[in-house]
Each structure stands twice: as structure tokens, then as C-alpha cells.
CSV table of C-alpha atoms in Angstrom, one decimal:
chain,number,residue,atom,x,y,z
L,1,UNK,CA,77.8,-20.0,160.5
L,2,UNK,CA,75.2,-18.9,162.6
L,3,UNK,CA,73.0,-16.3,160.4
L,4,UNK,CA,73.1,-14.0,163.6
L,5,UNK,CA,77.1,-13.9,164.3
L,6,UNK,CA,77.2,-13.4,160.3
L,7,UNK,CA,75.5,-10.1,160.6
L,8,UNK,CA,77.0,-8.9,163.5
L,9,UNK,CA,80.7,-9.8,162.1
L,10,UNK,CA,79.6,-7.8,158.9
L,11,UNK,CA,78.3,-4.9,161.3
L,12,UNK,CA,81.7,-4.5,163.6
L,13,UNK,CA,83.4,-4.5,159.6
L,14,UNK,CA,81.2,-1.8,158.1
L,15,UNK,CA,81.9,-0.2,161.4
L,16,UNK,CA,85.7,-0.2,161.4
L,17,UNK,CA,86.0,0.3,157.9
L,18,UNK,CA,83.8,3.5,158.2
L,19,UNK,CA,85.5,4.6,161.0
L,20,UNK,CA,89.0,4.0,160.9
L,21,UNK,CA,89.2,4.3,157.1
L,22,UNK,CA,86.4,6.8,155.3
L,23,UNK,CA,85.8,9.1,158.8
L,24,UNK,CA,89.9,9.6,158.4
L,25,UNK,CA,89.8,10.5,154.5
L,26,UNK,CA,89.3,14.0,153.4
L,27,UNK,CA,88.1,14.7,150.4
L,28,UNK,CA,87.9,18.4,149.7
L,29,UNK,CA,90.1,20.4,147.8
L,30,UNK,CA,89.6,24.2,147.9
L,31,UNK,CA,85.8,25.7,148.1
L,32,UNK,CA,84.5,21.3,147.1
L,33,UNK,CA,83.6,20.4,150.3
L,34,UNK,CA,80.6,18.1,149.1
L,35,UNK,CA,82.1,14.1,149.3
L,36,UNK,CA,81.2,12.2,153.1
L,37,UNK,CA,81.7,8.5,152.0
L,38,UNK,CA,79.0,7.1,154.2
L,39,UNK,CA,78.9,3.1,154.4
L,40,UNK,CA,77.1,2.0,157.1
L,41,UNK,CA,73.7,1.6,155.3
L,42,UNK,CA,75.3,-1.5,154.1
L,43,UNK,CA,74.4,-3.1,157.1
L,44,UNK,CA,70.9,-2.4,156.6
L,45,UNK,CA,70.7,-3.3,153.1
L,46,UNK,CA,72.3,-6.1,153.4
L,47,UNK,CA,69.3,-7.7,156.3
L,48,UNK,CA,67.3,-10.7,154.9
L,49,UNK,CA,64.3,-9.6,153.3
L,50,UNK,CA,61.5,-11.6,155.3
L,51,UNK,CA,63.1,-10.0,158.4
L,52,UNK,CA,60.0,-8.0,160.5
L,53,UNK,CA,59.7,-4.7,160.1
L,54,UNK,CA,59.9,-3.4,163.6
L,55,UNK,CA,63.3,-5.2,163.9
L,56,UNK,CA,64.7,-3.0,160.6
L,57,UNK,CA,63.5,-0.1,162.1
L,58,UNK,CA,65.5,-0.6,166.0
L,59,UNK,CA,68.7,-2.0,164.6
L,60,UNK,CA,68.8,1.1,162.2
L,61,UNK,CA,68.0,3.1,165.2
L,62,UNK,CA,70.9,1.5,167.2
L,63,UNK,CA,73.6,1.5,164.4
L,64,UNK,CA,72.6,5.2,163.5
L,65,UNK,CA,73.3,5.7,167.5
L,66,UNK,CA,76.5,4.0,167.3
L,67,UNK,CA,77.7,5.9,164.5
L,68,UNK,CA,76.4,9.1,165.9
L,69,UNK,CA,78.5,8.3,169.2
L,70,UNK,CA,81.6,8.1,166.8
L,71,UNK,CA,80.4,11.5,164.6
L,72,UNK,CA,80.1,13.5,167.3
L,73,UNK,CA,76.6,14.1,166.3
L,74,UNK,CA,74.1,12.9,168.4
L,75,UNK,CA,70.7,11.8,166.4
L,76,UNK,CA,71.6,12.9,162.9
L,77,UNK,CA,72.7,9.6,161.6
L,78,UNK,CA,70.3,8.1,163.4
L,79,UNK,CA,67.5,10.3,162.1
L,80,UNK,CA,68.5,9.5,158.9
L,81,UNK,CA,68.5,5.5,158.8
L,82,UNK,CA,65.3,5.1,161.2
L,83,UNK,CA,64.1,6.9,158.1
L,84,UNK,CA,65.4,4.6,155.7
L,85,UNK,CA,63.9,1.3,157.3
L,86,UNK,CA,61.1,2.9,157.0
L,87,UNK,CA,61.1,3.3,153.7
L,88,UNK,CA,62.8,-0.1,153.2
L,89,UNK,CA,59.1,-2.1,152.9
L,90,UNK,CA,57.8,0.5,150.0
L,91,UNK,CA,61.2,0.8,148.4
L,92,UNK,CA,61.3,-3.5,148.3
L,93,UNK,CA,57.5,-3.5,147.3
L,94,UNK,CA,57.8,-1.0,144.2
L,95,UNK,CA,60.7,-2.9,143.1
L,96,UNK,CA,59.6,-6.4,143.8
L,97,UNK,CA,60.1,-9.2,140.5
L,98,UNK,CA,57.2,-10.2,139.2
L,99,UNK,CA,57.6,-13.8,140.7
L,100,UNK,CA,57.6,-12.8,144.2
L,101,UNK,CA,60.5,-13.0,146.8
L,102,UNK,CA,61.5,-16.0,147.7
L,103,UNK,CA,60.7,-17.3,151.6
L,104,UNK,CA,64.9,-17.0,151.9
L,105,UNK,CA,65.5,-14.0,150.3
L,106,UNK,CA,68.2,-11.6,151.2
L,107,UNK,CA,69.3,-8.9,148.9
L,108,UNK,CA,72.5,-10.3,147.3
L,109,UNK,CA,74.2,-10.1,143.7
L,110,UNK,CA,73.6,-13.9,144.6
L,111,UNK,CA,70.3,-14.3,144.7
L,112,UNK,CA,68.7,-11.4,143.4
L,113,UNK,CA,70.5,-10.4,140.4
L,114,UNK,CA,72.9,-7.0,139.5
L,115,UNK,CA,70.5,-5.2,138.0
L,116,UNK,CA,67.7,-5.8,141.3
L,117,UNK,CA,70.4,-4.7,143.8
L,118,UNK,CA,71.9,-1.9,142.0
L,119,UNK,CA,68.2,-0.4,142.1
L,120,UNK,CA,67.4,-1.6,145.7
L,121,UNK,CA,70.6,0.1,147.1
L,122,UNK,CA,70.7,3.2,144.8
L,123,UNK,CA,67.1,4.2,146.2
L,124,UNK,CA,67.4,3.5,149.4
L,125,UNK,CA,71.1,4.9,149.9
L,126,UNK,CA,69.7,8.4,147.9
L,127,UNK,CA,66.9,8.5,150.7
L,128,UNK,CA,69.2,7.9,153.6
L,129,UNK,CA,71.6,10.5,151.6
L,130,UNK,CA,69.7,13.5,151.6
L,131,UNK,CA,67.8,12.7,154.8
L,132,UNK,CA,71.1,12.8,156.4
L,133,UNK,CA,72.4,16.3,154.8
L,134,UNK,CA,69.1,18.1,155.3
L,135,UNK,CA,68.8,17.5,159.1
L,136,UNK,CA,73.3,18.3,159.2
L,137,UNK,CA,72.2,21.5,157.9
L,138,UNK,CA,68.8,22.3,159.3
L,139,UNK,CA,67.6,24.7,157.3
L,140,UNK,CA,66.1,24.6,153.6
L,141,UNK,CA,68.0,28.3,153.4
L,142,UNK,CA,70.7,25.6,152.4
L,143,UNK,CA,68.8,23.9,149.9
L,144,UNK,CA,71.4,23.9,147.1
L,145,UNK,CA,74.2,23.0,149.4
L,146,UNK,CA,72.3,19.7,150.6
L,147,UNK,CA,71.7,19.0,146.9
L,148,UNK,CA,75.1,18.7,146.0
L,149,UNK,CA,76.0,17.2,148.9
L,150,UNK,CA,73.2,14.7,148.5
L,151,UNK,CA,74.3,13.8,144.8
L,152,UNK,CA,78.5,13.8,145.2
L,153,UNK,CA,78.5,11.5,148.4
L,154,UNK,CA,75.5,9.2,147.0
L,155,UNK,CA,77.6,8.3,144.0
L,156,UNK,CA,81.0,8.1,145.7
L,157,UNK,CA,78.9,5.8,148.7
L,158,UNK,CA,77.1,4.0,146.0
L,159,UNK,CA,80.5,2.9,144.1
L,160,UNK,CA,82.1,1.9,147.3
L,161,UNK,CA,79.1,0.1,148.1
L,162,UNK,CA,78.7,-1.6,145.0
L,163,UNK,CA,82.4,-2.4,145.2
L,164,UNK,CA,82.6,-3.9,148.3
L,165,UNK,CA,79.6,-6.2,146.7
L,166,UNK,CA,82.1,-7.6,144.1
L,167,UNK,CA,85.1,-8.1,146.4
L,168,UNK,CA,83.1,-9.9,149.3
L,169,UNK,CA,80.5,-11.6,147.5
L,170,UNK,CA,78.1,-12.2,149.9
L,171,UNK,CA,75.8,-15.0,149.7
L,172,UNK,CA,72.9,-14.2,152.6
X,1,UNK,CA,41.1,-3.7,173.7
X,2,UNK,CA,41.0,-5.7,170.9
X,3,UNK,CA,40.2,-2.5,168.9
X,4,UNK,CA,43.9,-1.3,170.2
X,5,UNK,CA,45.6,-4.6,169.4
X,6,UNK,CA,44.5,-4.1,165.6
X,7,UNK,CA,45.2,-0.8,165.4
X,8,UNK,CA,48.8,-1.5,166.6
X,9,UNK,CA,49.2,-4.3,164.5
X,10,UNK,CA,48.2,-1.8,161.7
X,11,UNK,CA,50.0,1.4,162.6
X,12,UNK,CA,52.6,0.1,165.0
X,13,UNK,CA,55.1,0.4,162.6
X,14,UNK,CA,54.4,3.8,161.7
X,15,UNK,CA,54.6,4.5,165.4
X,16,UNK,CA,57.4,2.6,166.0
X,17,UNK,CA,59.5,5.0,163.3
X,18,UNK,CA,57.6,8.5,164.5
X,19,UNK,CA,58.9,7.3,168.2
X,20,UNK,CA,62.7,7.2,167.0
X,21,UNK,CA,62.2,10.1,165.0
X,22,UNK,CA,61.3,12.4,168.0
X,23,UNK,CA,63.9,10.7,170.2
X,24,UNK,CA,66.0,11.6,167.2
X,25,UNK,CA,65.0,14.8,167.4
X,26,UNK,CA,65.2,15.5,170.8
X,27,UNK,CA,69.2,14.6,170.3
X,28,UNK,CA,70.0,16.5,167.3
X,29,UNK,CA,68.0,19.7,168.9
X,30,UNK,CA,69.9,19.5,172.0
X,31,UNK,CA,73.3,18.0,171.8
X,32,UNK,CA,74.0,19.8,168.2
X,33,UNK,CA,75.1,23.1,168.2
X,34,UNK,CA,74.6,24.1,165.0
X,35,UNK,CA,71.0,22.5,164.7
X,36,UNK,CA,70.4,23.8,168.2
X,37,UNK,CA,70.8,27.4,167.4
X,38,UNK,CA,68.8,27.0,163.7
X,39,UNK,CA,66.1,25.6,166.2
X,40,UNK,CA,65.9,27.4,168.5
X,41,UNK,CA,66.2,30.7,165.9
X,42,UNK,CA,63.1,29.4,163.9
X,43,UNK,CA,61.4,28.7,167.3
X,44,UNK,CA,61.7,32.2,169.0
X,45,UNK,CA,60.5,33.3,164.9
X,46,UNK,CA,57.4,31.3,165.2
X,47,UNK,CA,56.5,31.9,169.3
X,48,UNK,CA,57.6,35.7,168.5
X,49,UNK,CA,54.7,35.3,165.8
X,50,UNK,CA,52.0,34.1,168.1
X,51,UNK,CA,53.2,36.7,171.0
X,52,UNK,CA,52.4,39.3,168.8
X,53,UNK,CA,49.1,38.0,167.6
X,54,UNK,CA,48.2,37.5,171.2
X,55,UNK,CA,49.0,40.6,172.5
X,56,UNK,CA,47.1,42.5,169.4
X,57,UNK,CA,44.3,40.9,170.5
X,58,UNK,CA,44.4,41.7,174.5
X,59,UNK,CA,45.3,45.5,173.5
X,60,UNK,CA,42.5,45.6,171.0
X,61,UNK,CA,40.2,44.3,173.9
X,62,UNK,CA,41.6,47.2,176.1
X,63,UNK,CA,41.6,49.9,173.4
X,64,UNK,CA,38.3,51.2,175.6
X,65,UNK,CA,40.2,51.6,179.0
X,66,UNK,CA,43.3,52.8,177.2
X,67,UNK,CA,40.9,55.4,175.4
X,68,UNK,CA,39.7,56.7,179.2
X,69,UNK,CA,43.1,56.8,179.9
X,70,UNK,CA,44.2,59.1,177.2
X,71,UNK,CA,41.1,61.2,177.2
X,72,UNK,CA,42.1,61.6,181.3
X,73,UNK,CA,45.9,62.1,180.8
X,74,UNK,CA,44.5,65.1,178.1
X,75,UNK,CA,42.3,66.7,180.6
X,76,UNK,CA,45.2,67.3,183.0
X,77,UNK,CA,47.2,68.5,179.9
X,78,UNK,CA,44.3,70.8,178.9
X,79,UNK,CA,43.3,72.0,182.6
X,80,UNK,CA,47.2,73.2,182.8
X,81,UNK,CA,46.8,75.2,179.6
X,82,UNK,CA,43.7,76.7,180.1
X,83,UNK,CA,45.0,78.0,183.3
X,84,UNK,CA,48.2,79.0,182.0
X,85,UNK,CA,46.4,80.9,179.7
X,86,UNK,CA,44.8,82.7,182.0
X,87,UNK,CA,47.6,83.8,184.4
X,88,UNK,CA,49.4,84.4,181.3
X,89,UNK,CA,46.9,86.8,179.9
X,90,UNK,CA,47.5,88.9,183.0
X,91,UNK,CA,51.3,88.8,183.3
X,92,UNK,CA,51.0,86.7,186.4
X,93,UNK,CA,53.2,83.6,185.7
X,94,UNK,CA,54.6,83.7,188.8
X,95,UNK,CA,51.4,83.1,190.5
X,96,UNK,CA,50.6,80.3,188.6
X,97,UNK,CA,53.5,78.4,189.5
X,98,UNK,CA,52.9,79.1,193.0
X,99,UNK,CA,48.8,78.6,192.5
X,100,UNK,CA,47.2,75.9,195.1
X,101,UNK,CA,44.4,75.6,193.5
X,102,UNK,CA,43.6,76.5,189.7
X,103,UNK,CA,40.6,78.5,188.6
X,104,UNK,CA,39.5,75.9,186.0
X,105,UNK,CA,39.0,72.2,186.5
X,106,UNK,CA,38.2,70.0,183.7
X,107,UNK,CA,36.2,67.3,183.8
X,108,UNK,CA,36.8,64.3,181.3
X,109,UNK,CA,33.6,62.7,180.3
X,110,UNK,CA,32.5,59.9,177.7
X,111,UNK,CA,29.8,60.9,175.8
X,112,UNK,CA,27.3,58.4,175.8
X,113,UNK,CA,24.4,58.9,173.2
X,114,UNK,CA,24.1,62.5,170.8
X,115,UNK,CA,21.2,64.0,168.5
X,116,UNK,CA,23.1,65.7,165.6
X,117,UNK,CA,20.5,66.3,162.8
X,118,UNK,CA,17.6,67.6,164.8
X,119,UNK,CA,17.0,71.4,165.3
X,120,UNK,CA,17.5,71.3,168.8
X,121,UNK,CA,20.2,68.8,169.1
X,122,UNK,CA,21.5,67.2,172.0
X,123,UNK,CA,24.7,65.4,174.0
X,124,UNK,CA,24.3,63.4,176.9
X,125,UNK,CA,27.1,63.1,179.1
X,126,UNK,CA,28.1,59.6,180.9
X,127,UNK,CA,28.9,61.6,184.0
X,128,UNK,CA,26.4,63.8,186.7
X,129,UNK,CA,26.4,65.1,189.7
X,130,UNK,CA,28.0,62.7,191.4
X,131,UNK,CA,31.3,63.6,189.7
X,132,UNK,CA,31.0,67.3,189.6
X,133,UNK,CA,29.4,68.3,186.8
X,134,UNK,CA,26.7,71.2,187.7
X,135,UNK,CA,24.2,73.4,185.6
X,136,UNK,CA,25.7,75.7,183.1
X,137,UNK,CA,29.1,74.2,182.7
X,138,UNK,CA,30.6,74.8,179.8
X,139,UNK,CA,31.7,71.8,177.4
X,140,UNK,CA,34.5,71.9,175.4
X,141,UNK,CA,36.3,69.0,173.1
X,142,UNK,CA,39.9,69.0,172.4
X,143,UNK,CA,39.4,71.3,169.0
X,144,UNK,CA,36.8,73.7,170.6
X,145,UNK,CA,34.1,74.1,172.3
X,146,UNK,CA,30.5,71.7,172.1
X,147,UNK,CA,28.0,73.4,174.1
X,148,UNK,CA,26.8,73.7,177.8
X,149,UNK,CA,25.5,71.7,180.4
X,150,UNK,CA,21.4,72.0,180.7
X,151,UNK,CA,20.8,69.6,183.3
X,152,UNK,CA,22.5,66.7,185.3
X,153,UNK,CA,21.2,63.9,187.0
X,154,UNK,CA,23.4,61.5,189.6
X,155,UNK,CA,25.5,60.2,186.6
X,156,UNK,CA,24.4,61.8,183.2
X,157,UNK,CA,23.9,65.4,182.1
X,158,UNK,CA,22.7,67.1,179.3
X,159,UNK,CA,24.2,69.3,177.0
X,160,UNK,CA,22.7,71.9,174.8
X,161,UNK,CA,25.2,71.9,171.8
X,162,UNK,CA,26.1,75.3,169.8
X,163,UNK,CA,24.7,73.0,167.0
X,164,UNK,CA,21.0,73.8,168.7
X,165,UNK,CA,18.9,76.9,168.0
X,166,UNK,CA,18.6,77.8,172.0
X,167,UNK,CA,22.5,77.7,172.4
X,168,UNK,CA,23.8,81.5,172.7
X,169,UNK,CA,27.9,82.2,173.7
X,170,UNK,CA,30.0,85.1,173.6
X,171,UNK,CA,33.2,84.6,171.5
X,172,UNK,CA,35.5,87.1,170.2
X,173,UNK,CA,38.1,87.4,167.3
X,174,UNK,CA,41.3,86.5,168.1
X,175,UNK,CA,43.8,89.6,169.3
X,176,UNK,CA,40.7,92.0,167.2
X,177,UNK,CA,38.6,92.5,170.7
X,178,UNK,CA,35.2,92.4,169.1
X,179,UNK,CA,32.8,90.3,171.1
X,180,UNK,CA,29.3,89.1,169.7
X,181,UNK,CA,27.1,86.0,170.0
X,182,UNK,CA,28.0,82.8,167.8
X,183,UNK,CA,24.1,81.5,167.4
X,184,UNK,CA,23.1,78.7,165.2
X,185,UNK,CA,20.7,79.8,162.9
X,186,UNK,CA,20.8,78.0,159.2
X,187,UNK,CA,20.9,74.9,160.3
X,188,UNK,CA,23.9,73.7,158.0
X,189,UNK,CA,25.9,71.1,160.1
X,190,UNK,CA,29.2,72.7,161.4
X,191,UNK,CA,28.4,76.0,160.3
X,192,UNK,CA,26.7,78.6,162.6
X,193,UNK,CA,26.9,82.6,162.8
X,194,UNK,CA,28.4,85.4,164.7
X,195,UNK,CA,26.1,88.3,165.7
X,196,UNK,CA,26.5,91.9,167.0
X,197,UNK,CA,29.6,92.6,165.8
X,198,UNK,CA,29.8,96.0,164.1
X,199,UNK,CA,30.1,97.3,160.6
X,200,UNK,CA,33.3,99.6,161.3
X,201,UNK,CA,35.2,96.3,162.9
X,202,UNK,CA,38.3,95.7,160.5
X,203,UNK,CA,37.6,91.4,160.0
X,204,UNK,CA,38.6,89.4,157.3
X,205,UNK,CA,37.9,86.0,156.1
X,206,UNK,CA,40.1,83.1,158.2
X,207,UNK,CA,39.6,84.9,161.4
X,208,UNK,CA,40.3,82.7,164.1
X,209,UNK,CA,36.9,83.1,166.6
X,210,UNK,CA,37.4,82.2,170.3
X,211,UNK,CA,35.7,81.8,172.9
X,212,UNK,CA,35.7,85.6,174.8
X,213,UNK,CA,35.7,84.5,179.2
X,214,UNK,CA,32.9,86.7,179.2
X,215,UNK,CA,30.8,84.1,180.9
X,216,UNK,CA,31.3,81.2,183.9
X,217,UNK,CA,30.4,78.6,181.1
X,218,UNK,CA,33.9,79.0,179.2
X,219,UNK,CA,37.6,80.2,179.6
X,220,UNK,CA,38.8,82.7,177.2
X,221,UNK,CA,40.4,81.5,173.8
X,222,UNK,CA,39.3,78.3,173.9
X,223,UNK,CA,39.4,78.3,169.6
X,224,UNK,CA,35.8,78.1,168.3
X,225,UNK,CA,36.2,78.4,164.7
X,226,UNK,CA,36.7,80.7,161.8
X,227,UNK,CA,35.3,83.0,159.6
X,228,UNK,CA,34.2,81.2,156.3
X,229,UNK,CA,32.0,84.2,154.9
X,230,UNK,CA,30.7,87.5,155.9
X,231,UNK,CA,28.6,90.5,154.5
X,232,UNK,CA,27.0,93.8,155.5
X,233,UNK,CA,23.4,92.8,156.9
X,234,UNK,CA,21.1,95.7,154.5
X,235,UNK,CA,19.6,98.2,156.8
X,236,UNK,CA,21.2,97.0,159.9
X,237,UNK,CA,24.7,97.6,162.1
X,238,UNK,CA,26.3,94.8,161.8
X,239,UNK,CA,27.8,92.0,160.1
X,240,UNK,CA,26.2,88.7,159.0
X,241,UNK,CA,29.2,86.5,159.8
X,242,UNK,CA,29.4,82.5,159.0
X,243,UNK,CA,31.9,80.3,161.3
X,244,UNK,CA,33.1,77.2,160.3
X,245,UNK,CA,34.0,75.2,163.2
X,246,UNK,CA,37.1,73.7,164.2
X,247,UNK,CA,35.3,70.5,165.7
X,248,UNK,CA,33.7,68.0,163.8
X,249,UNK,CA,31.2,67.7,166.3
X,250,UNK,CA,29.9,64.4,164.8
X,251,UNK,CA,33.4,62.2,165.0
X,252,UNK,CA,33.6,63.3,168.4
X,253,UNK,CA,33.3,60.4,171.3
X,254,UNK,CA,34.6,62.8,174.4
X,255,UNK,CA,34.6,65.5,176.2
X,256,UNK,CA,35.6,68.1,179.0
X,257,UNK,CA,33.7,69.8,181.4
X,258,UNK,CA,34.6,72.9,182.8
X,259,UNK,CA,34.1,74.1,186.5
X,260,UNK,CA,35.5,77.2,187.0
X,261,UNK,CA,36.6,76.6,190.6
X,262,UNK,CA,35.9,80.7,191.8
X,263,UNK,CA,32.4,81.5,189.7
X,264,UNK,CA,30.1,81.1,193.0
X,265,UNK,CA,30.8,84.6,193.5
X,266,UNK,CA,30.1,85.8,190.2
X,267,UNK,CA,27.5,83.7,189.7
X,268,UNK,CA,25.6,85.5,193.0
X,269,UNK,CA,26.1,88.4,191.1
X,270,UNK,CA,24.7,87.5,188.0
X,271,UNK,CA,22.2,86.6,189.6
X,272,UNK,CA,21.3,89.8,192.0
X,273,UNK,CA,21.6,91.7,189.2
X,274,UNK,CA,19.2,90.2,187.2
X,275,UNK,CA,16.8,90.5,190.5
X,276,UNK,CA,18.1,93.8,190.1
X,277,UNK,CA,16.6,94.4,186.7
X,278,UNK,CA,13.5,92.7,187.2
X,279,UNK,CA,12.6,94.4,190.3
């Protein structure tokens, strides 16, 4: 399959699965308002690693525009994963094996091993995380709030994430 | 050109991700209600801070003119009391509401350079003749009075200040009716004495002393200053009296002049009669 329809088919997925399924679930009971299951890093995570970085940094602006269309909140998302890709080349040079990447490298359980990936997403998804619930609130007067925030839906993401690594399998 | 094709090839990442950011930005700012408000809060917060800055530093460059203002908008205030005073004195109110013109005039005047620790010590006025100031007006500042005129030119004047061993004026103590001459004698700053009043006068230390009318130079009660010490002068009729004075003639940056609209009359009768006594 053309590595190119691949992606995309994996994109429209995230897509419908984060907003026909997690947008849908509320998960607050009482005053614990603090879980947003946010998936669509996935897609970004999941680009081969020898891709340029220019193009990391416009598709994560254009899925973070897509999702904002669907969040009602123009820019935030966005904000938030522009910020990621940036961070994607320092986050995959601290954390680069001490043989190197490979030429085809993606970042798969395949090919790069649990432990690798668990780190690779964990910091990245933690970045895009509290990126994303500092600029929804605006204001460091909110600091705590963010914080929790930040740390209930990063592990509740990360799990799903992580899951949906098991069930699929993906091999590029 | 080639310069600008490396440096993009360096940093056009980073600029790449700084130009979503701010189109980013733009969006949440505008199209967000929530961050909208927070921004534009924190923007008004910060603007409001450099507004004030701004505008402390344009009033501190017009604290001059806003001084002449003041010192004017007091002279008015003054020149109404001082008249008041003087129709009130003589139970003619009525008049003075009905007045054209007022017997005294002031004159608000800058003072432009001052002696204060000399025995004959000087003020020089920043305004002359042109403005109306003429020989033998008296100056007063809002606490009291600073001396008289001794001569003008076009735009500055002199003034001989009580604080000056030629200066002589006629004051009185307040609702007492004894009249002398305050004189400057010791030469301690801001203290001078009163002469020729008698022994039998009943005065006490505190004594407000004002200025008496006896002259053109002054109105009457303009305060002066007060009695600080007094004592029977051995062998003579009268009191040695010290005044302290309300003014604090060496803070002081401006002044009135008083013309006394009427004194040509009485001033051709001083005059005569001192042809009088000569001839």
C-alpha cells in the first residue's frame, strides 16, 4: 500500500475515532472535571522518522486546524501540536539508540522496540498535553488547574495510545 | 543572497514554527472567547501601565506652566479677599458686590533670582513695567508679606525685602490697634523687630502682627507674623518686640504685586506734603 494513502487512512481513523467516540465521552463526575482523552497526536507520532522537518511541522498545523474546526476552538489545538513537531527533532535526538536510526525508521513497537516508543510518545504527548491546557486557560492564575489537567488526561491519552499500539500493530 | 539562503536553511525551521504560532495566536485571541477576554484584560493591564508612565512624564515636563497657572488662579483668589477685606472692614458688602473695579490688583510674578544671606538682601522680579508693576508696590507671598518694589525696568523689578536693613513698614497687632514699624535689625534670618509701640500696650507673646493699610505699598491685614519675644527697652518708651514671620522667605519661588488701583490721589498727597515740610 502506498506509504502516503497509509497515513492518510490512519489520519481520517484517529479523526473519527476522536471525534465520534472520545469528543462524545464525558468523564467528570462531581467537582473532577480534569480527563480530555486527546488522540490525535497519534498521527504525528506515528510519521516516519527521516520525514523533513518543515513537513512535521504543516501537517501538525493542519490536523491541529482540523481538529480545532471540530472543537469549536479555533488555534488551540493547533497551537499545541505546531508546538510538539517542533519539539519532535530534540525529543528523537535525546532519546536516539546508541546505533543510530535506521534510513527506514518509523516509530513502531516493530521496529523500534516497547521500551523506545513508550518514551518517545510519553514525552512528546506530556508536551503537547500541557501546551494545550495552558493556552485553553490562558492564564498562569490557573496554574494548578492546568497541572492536573495536564497529568489526568496525559495518562488516560497515553493508555489509549499505547493500546491502540497493541490492537493495530502497526508496522511503518 | 546566499547569506539569506543559509540562514534559512539554518533557522527556517524555527521560523517556520514561530509563523504558525502567531497565526495560532491570532485565532485563539480572536475567535475564543474566553482567551479573548484574558487577552485583551492583560493587554489594557500592560497599555494602562505605559499610559501612565507616559503621561507622568508629559505632566512632569509641564509642572512649570501648571505652576504659573496655579500661582495665577491664586492671585484672583487673593485679589478677591484682599478686597473683601476691605469693604468688609467698613460694613460695605454691598458695595463690593456691586464694585466695577476693585481697589487692589494683584500682580502674579515669578521670582527670578534672590539674595537671602546678605545685609541688604534682594528679590528680583521676572516682571516690569511692561506688566504693571511700578515703584513702591508692595510684595506680598501667599503667607505674608516680602517687601516692596525699588525699581522696575521693562520686564524685571527689584524688590527690597523686609529681610534688608533699609526695609521700614507699618504693621499693627491684630484687633489690638497699636501700629509701629517692623525693621530688620539683628540680622537672624526670619526674625525681625517691631518698633514704637508703647510700654502701656497690653501684648502678649503669639500676637498675630499684620500689615496696618497705613501706606499705598500694602492692604491692611495681610498677616506678617507673630510675636516670638518681647521686653521693656531700659530707659526708653517702648517695647523691644521680636516677630517671627509667617513666610519662609527662602522656600518661596512666587509672588504678588500689589497696585492699589486709587493711590494716585494719595500718593500726590504724600507727596505735597512732604513739599510741605521741606519748604
Amino acid at each position: 500500500m502506498n506509504i502516503i494513502l497509509r497515513h492518510f487512512l490512519r489520519l481520517l481513523l484517529i479523526f473519527l475515532f476522536q471525534f465520534l467516540l472520545l469528543k462524545q465521552i464525558d468523564l467528570s463526575f462531581q467537582n473532577f472535571n480534569y480527563i480530555h482523552i486527546l488522540v490525535y497526536p497519534l498521527f504525528i507520532l506515528l510519521l516516519p522518522l527521516n520525514l523533513s522537518k518543515y513537513l512535521y511541522l504543516v501537517l501538525a498545523f493542519i490536523v491541529g486546524l482540523i481538529v480545532d474546526i471540530f472543537y469549536h476552538s479555533p488555534g488551540v489545538h493547533a497551537a499545541a501540536l505546531v508546538l510538539m513537531a517542533f519539539v519532535q527533532p530534540i525529543i528523537l535526538k535525546v532519546i536516539e539508540p546508541r546505533e543510530g536510526y535506521s534510513k527506514d525508521s518509523s516509530p513502531t513497537m516493530h521496529k523500534m522496540g516497547l521500551s523506545w516508543l513508550f518514551i518517545y510518545t510519553s514525552l512528546s504527548l506530556f508536551i503537547h498535553h500541557f501546551v494545550y491546557f495552558s493556552i485553553e486557560a490562558f492564564s498562569f492564575i490557573y496554574f494548578f488547574e492546568i497541572i492536573l489537567r495536564t497529568i489526568f488526561s496525559f495518562i488516560v491519552s497515553l493508555i489509549v495510545i499505547m493500546l491502540s499500539h497493541f490492537i493495530f500493530r502497526p508496522k511503518i | 543572497m546566499r547569506n539569506l539562503l543559509l540562514f534559512l536553511a539554518k533557522y527556517g525551521h524555527f521560523l517556520l514554527f514561530l509563523f504558525f504560532e502567531i497565526i495560532c495566536f491570532f485565532l485563539i485571541v480572536n475567535f475564543n472567547s474566553s482567551q479573548k477576554d484574558i487577552w485583551s484584560h492583560s493587554l489594557s493591564l500592560y497599555t494602562g501601565n505605559v499610559k501612565e508612565r507616559i503621561s507622568n512624564a508629559n505632566n512632569y515636563l509641564k509642572l512649570q506652566e501648571v505652576n504659573d497657572s496655579l500661582h495665577l488662579e491664586n492671585s484672583v483668589l487673593l485679589q478677591e479677599i484682599i478686597n473683601y477685606k476691605v469693604y468688609n472692614k467698613d460694613n460695605q458688602y454691598q458695595n463690593f458686590e456691586q464694585a466695577d473695579s476693585l481697589p487692589y490688583r494683584l500682580i502674579p510674578s515669578r521670582i527670578c533670582d534672590k539674595t537671602l544671606h546678605l545685609r541688604n538682601n534682594y528679590f528680583t522680579l521676572c516682571k516690569g513695567q511692561n506688566h504693571g508693576i511700578k515703584k513702591g508696590m508692595g510684595v506680598i507671598s501667599k503667607n505674608g508679606i516680602v517687601g516692596i518694589i525699588k525699581s522696575v525696568s521693562d520686564n524685571y523689578s527689584d524688590v527690597i525685602l523686609i529681610l534688608n536693613t533699609q526695609s521700614r513698614i507699618s504693621v499693627s497687632i491684630k484687633n489690638k490697634n497699636y501700629f509701629g514699624n517692623l525693621v530688620w535689625r539683628n540680622n537672624t534670618f526670619n526674625k525681625l523687630n517691631l518698633e514704637a509701640i508703647p510700654k502701656y500696650a497690653e501684648i502678649s507673646i503669639g500676637d498675630t502682627i499684620v500689615t496696618s493699610g497705613y501706606s499705598t505699598s500694602f492692604p491692611p491685614d495681610i498677616q506678617v507674623g507673630k510675636i516670638s519675644a518681647f521686653e521693656a527697652s531700659p530707659g526708653g518708651g517702648d517695647y523691644i518686640i521680636d516677630v517671627e514671620l509667617f513666610n519662609n522667605i527662602e522656600t518661596i519661588s512666587h509672588s504678588f504685586v500689589i497696585d492699589l488701583q486709587s493711590n494716585q490721589e494719595i500718593d500726590t498727597l504724600y507727596s505735597s506734603d512732604i513739599k510741605d515740610q521741606q519748604l
